[in-house]
Short mmCIF file of C-alpha atoms and ligand atoms in Angstrom, two decimals:
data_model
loop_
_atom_site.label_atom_id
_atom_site.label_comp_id
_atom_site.label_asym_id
_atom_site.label_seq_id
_atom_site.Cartn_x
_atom_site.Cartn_y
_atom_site.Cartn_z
CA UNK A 1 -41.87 50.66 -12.53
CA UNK A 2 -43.76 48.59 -15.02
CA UNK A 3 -46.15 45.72 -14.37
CA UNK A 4 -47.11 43.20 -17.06
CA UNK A 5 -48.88 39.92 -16.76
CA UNK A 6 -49.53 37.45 -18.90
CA UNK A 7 -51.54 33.72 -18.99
CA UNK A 8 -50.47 30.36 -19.46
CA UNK A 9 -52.20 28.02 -21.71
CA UNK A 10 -53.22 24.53 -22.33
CA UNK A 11 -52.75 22.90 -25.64
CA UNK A 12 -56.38 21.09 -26.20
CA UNK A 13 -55.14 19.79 -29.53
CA UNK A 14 -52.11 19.51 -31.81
CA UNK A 15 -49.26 19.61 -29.50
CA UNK A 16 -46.18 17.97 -31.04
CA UNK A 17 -47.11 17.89 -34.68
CA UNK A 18 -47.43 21.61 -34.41
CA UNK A 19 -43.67 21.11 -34.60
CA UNK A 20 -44.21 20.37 -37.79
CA UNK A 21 -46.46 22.27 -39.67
CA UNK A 22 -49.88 20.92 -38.54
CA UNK A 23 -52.14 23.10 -36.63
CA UNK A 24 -53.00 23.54 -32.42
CA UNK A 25 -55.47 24.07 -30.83
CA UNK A 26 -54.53 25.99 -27.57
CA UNK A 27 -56.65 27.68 -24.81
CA UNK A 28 -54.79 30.69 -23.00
CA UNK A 29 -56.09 30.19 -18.82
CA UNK A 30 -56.84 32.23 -15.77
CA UNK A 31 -53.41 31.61 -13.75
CA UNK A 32 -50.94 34.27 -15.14
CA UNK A 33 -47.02 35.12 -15.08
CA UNK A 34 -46.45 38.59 -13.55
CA UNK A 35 -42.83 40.69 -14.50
CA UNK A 36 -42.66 43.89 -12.75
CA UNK A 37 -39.25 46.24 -14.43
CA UNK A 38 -37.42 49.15 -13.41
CA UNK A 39 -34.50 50.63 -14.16
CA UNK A 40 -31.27 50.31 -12.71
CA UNK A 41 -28.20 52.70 -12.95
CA UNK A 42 -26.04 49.60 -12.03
CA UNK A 43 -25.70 48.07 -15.99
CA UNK A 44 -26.19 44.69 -14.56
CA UNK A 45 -29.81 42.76 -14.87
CA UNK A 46 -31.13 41.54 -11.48
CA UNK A 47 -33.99 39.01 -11.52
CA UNK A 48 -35.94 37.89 -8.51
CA UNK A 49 -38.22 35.02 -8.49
CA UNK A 50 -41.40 34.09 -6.25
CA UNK A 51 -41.32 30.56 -6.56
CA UNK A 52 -37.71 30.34 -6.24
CA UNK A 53 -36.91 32.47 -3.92
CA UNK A 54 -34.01 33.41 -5.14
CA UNK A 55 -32.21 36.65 -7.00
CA UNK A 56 -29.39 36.54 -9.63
CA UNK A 57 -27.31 39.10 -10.84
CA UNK A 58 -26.27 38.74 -14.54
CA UNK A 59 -23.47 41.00 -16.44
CA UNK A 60 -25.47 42.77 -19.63
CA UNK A 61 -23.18 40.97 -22.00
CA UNK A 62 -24.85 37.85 -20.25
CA UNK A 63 -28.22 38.23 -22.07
CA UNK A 64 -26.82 36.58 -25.22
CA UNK A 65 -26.76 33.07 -23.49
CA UNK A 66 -29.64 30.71 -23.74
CA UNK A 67 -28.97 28.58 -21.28
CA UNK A 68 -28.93 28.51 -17.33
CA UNK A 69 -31.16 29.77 -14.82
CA UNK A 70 -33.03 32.46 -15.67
CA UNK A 71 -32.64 31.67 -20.02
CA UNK A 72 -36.19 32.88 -21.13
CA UNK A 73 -35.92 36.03 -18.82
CA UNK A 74 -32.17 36.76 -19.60
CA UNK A 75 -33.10 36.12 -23.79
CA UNK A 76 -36.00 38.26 -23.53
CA UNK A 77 -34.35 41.34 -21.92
CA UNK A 78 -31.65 40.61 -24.90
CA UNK A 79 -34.37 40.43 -27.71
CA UNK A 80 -36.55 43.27 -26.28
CA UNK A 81 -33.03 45.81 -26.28
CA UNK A 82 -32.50 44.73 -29.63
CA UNK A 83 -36.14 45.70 -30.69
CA UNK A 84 -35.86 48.81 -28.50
CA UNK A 85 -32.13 49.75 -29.80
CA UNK A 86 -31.36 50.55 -26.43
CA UNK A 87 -30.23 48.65 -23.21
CA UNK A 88 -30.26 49.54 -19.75
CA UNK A 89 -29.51 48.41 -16.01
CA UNK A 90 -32.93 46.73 -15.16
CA UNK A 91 -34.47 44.97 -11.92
CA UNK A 92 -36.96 42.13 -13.01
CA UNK A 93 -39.18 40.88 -10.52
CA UNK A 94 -41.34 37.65 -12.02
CA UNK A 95 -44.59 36.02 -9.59
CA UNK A 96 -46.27 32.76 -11.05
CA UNK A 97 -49.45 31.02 -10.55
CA UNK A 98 -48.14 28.33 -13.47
CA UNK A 99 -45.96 25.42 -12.11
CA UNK A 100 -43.08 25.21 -14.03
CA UNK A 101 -42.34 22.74 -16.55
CA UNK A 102 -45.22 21.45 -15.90
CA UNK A 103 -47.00 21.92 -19.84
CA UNK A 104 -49.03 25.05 -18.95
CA UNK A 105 -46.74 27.43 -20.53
CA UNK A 106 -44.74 28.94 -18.10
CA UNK A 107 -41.63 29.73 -20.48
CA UNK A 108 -43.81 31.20 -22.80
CA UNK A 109 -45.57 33.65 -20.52
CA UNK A 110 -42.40 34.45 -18.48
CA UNK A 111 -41.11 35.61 -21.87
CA UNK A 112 -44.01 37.50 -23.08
CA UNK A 113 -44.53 39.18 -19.80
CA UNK A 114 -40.94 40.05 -19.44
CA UNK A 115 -40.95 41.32 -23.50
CA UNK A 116 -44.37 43.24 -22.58
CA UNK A 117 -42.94 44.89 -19.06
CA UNK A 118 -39.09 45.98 -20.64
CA UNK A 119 -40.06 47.44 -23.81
CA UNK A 120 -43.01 49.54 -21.96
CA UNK A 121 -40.24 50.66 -19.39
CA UNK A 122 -38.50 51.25 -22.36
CA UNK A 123 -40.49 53.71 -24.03
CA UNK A 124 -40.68 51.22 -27.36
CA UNK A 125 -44.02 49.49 -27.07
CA UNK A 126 -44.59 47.02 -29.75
CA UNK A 127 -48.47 45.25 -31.47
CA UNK A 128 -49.53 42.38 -30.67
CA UNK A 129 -48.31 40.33 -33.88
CA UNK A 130 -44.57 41.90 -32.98
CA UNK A 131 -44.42 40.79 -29.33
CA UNK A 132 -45.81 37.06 -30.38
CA UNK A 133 -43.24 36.96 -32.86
CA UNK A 134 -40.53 38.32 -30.59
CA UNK A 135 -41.51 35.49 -27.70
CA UNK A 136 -41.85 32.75 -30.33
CA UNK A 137 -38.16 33.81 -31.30
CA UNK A 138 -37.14 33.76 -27.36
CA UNK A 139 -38.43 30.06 -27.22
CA UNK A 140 -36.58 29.25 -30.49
CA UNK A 141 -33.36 30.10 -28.84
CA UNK A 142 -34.12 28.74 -25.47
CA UNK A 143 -35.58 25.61 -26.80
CA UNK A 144 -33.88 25.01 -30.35
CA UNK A 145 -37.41 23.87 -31.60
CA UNK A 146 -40.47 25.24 -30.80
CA UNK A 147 -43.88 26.43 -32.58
CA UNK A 148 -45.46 29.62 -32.22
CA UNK A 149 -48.25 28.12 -29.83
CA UNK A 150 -47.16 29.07 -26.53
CA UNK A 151 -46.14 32.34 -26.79
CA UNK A 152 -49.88 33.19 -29.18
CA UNK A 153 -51.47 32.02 -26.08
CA UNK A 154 -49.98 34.48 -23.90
CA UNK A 155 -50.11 36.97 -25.99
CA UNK A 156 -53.39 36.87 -27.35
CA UNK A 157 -55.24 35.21 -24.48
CA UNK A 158 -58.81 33.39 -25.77
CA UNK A 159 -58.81 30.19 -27.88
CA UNK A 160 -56.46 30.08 -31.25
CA UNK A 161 -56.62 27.56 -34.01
CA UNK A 162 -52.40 27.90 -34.93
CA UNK A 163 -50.95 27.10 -37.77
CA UNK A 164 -47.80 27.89 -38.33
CA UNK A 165 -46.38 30.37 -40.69
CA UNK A 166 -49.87 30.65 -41.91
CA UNK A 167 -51.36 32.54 -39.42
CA UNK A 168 -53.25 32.70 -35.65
CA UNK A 169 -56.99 33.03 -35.55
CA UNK A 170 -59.09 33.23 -32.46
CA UNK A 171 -62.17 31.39 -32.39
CA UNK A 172 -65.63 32.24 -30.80
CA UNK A 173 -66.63 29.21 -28.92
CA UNK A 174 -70.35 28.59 -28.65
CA UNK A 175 -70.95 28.34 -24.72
CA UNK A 176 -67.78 27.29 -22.05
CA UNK A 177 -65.28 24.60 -21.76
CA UNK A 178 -65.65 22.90 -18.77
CA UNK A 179 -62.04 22.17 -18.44
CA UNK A 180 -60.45 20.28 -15.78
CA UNK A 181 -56.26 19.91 -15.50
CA UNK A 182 -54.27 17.34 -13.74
CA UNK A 183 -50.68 18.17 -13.22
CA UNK A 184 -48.47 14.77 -12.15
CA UNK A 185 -46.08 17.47 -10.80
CA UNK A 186 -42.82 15.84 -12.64
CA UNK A 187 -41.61 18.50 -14.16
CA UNK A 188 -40.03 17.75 -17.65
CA UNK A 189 -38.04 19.44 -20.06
CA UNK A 190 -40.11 20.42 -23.66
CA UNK A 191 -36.84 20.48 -25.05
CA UNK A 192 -36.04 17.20 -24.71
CA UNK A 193 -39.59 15.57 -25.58
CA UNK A 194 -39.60 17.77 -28.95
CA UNK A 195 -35.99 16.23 -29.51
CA UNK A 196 -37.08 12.46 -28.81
CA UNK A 197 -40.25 12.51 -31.10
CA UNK A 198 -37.53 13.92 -34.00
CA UNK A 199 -35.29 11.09 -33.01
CA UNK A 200 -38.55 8.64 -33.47
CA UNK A 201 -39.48 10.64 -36.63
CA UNK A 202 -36.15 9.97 -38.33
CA UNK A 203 -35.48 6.53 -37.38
CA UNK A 204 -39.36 5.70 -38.68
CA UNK A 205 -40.54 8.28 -40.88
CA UNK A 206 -43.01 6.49 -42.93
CA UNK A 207 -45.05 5.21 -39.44
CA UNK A 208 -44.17 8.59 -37.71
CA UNK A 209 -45.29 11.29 -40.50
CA UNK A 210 -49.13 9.63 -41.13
CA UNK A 211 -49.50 9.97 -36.89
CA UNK A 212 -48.76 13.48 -37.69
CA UNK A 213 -50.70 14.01 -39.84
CA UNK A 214 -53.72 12.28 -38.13
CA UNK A 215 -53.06 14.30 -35.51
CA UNK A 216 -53.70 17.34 -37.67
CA UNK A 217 -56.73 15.85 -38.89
CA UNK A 218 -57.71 15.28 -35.36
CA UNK A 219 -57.49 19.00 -34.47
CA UNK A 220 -59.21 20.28 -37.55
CA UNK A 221 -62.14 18.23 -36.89
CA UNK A 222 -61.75 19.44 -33.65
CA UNK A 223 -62.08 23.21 -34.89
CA UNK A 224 -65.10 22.88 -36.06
CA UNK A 225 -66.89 20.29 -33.29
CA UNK A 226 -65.56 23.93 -30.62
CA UNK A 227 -67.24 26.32 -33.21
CA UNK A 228 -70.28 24.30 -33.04
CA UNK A 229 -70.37 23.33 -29.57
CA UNK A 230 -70.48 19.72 -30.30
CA UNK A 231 -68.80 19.05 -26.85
CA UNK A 232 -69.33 15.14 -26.78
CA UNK A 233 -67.56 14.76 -30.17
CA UNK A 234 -64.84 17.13 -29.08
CA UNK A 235 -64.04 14.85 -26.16
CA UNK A 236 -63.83 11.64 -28.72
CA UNK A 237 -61.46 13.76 -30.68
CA UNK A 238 -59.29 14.17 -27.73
CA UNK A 239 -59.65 10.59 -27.04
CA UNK A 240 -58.12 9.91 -30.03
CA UNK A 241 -55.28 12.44 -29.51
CA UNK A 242 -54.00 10.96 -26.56
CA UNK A 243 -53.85 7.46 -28.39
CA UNK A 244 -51.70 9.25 -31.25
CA UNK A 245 -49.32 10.94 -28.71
CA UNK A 246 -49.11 7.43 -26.63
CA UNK A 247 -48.02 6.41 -30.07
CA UNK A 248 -45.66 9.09 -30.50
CA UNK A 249 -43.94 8.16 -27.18
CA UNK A 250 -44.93 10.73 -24.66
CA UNK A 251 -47.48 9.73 -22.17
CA UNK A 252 -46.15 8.21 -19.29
CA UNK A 253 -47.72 5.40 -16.95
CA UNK A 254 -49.01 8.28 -14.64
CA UNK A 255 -50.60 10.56 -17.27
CA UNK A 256 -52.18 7.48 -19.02
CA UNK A 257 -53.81 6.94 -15.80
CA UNK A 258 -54.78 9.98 -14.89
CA UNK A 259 -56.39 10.34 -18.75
CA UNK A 260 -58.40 6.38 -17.95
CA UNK A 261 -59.68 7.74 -14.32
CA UNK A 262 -60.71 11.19 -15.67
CA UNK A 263 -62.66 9.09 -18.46
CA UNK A 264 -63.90 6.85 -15.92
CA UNK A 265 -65.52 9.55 -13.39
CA UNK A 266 -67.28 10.60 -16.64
CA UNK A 267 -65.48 13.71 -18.50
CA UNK A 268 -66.32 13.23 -22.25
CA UNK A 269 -62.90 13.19 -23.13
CA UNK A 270 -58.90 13.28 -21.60
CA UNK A 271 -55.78 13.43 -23.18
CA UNK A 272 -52.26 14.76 -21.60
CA UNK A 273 -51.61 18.22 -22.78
CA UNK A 274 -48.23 20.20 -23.58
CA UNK A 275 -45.13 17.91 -24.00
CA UNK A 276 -45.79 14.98 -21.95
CA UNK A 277 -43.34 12.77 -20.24
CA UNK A 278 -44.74 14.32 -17.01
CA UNK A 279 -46.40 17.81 -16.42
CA UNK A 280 -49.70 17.87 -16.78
CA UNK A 281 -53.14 16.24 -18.39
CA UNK A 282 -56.47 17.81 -19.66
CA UNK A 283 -59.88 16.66 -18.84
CA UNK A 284 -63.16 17.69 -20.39
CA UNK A 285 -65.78 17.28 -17.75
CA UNK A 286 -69.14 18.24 -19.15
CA UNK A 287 -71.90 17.61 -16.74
CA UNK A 288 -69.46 14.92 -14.25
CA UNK A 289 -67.71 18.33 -13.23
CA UNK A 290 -67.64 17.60 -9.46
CA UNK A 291 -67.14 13.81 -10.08
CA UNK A 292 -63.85 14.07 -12.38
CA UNK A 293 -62.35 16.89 -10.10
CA UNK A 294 -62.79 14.72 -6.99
CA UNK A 295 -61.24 11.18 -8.80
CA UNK A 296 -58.22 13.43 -10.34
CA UNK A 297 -57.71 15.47 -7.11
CA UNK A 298 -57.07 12.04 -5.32
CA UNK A 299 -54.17 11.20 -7.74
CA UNK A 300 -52.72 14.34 -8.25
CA UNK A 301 -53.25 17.98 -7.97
CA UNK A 302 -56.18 18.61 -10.18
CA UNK A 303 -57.90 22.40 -10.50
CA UNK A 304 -60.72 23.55 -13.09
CA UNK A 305 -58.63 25.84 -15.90
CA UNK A 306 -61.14 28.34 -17.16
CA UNK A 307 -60.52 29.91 -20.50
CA UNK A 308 -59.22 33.98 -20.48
CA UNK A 309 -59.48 36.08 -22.93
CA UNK A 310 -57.37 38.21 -21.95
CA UNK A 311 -53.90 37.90 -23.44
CA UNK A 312 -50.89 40.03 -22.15
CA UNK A 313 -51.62 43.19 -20.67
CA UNK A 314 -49.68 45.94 -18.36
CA UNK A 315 -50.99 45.96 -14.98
CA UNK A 316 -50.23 49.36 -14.10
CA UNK A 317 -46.80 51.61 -13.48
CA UNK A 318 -45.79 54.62 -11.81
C1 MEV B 401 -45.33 22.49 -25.86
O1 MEV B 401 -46.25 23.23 -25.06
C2 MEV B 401 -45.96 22.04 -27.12
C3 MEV B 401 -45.05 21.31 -28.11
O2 MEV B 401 -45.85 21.10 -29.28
C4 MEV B 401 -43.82 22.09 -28.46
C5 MEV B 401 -44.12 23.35 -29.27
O3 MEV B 401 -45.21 23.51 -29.82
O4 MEV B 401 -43.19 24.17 -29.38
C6 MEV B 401 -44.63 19.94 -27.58
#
């Protein structure tokens, strides 16, 4: 049996015009997927969930299909035998401490766990840059649209300034972010928010592109306020982020809220982080720690996310 693990994320800046071509921010945290694998001599794939309590039993000619229960997991066995050149009966058993759909990256680390855990068992362990390029492709098919954000996040762990097709760097932060989420708990599907700010984009694409491209402004400025540990500034910054992704359609009354209170209690700066339309938002406390947890956590479910470095890993075998 093999063990992998790997972290969710929050995106601190970018989210949405990642989509298209501007660069993230994103923040990999301490609550992690876990996929433990082992072979089966049944050819069938059997998952098991934690959180859903439930097992499913899918047919190996199955893993082709990107939809239904189970998508990312059943798309990443398929991807990983491809990469492998070998399939096999397999028993996939996945724990979370990420609510699902919920903007902390859940999909992504399901699939980069599950990648990490089958091609170990395997015998065909790939690099780094491989296995964020092989979950990026399992969100692609799941999702129809996404960028490479997620899945660099759980595969790298630390914080990554992501820009796609152009690369992933990981940036040394001076000193911690004191980082505070507050999940709505309506979960929401990605797919659909990515699909409704291309529906915006095309029916307005001379308002729609310049947001975009603010918002890439936005997180470049915000770049270098992180390296420099200008933490004040980087809370205006994602201030203004929030307003562009109000703009862009995909707050919602409760995250808006949850974004005024969290500014309110004192955090330097709020926004909502990941899709939107639910899920979760992202506070930055600074010194009003205690304060901002205690207004959030009467409005929703609200916990400190500390940063990880560490990206996907196996946790052990026999
Ligand atoms: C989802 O966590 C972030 C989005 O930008 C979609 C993506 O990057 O694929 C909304």
């Amino acid at each position: 049996m093999i063990v992998a693990s790997a972290p969710g994320k929050v995106i601190l800046f970018g989210e949405h015009a990642v989509v298209y071509g501007e660069p993230a921010l994103v923040g990999a945290i301490e609550r992690r997927v876990r996929v433990s694998a082992r072979r089966l001599k049944e050819g069938v794939l059997r998952v098991y969930s934690d959180a859903l309590g439930e097992g499913r039993e899918f047919s190996l000619d199955e893993l082709q299909d990107a939809g239904g229960a189970f998508r990312y997991v059943k798309r990443a066995v398929g991807v990983a035998f491809e990469e492998a050149g070998e399939s096999s009966g397999l028993e996939l058993r996945i724990s979370s401490e990420l609510p699902p759909a919920s903007g902390l990256g859940s999909s992504a680390a399901v699939a980069v766990a599950t990648l990490k855990a089958v091609l170990a068992l395997l015998g065909a362990d790939v690099g780094a840059e491989r296995l964020a390029s092989l979950g990026h492709r399992v969100e692609l098919e799941v999702q129809g649209s996404a960028s490479p954000t997620d899945t660099a996040a759980a595969t790298y762990g630390g914080v990554l300034f992501v820009r796609p097709g152009r690369g992933i760097e990981r940036l040394s932060l001076e000193g911690e972010l004191p980082l505070i989420v507050g999940n709505t708990r309506k979960e929401r599907s990605t797919k659909l928010l990515v699909a409704r700010v291309r529906e915006l984009r095309e029916a307005l694409p001379e308002v729609v592109d310049p947001i975009i491209g603010s918002i890439g402004r936005v997180t470049r400025e915000a770049r270098r306020c992180l390296e420099e540990g200008e933490l004040s500034r980087v809370g205006m910054l994602m201030n203004i982020n929030h307003g562009l992704l109000e703009a862009l359609g995909v707050s919602t009354e409760e995250l808006s809220r949850l974004v005024h209170i969290a500014r309110s209690a004192g955090a330097e700066g709020a926004k909502l982080t990941g899709a939107g339309g639910g899920g979760c938002m992202l506070a930055l406390a600074g010194e009003r720690h205690g304060r901002v947890l205690e207004a959030l956590g009467k409005r929703c479910e609200a916990m400190p996310a500390g940063v990880t470095f560490q990206g996907v890993r196996i946790e052990g075998g026999r």
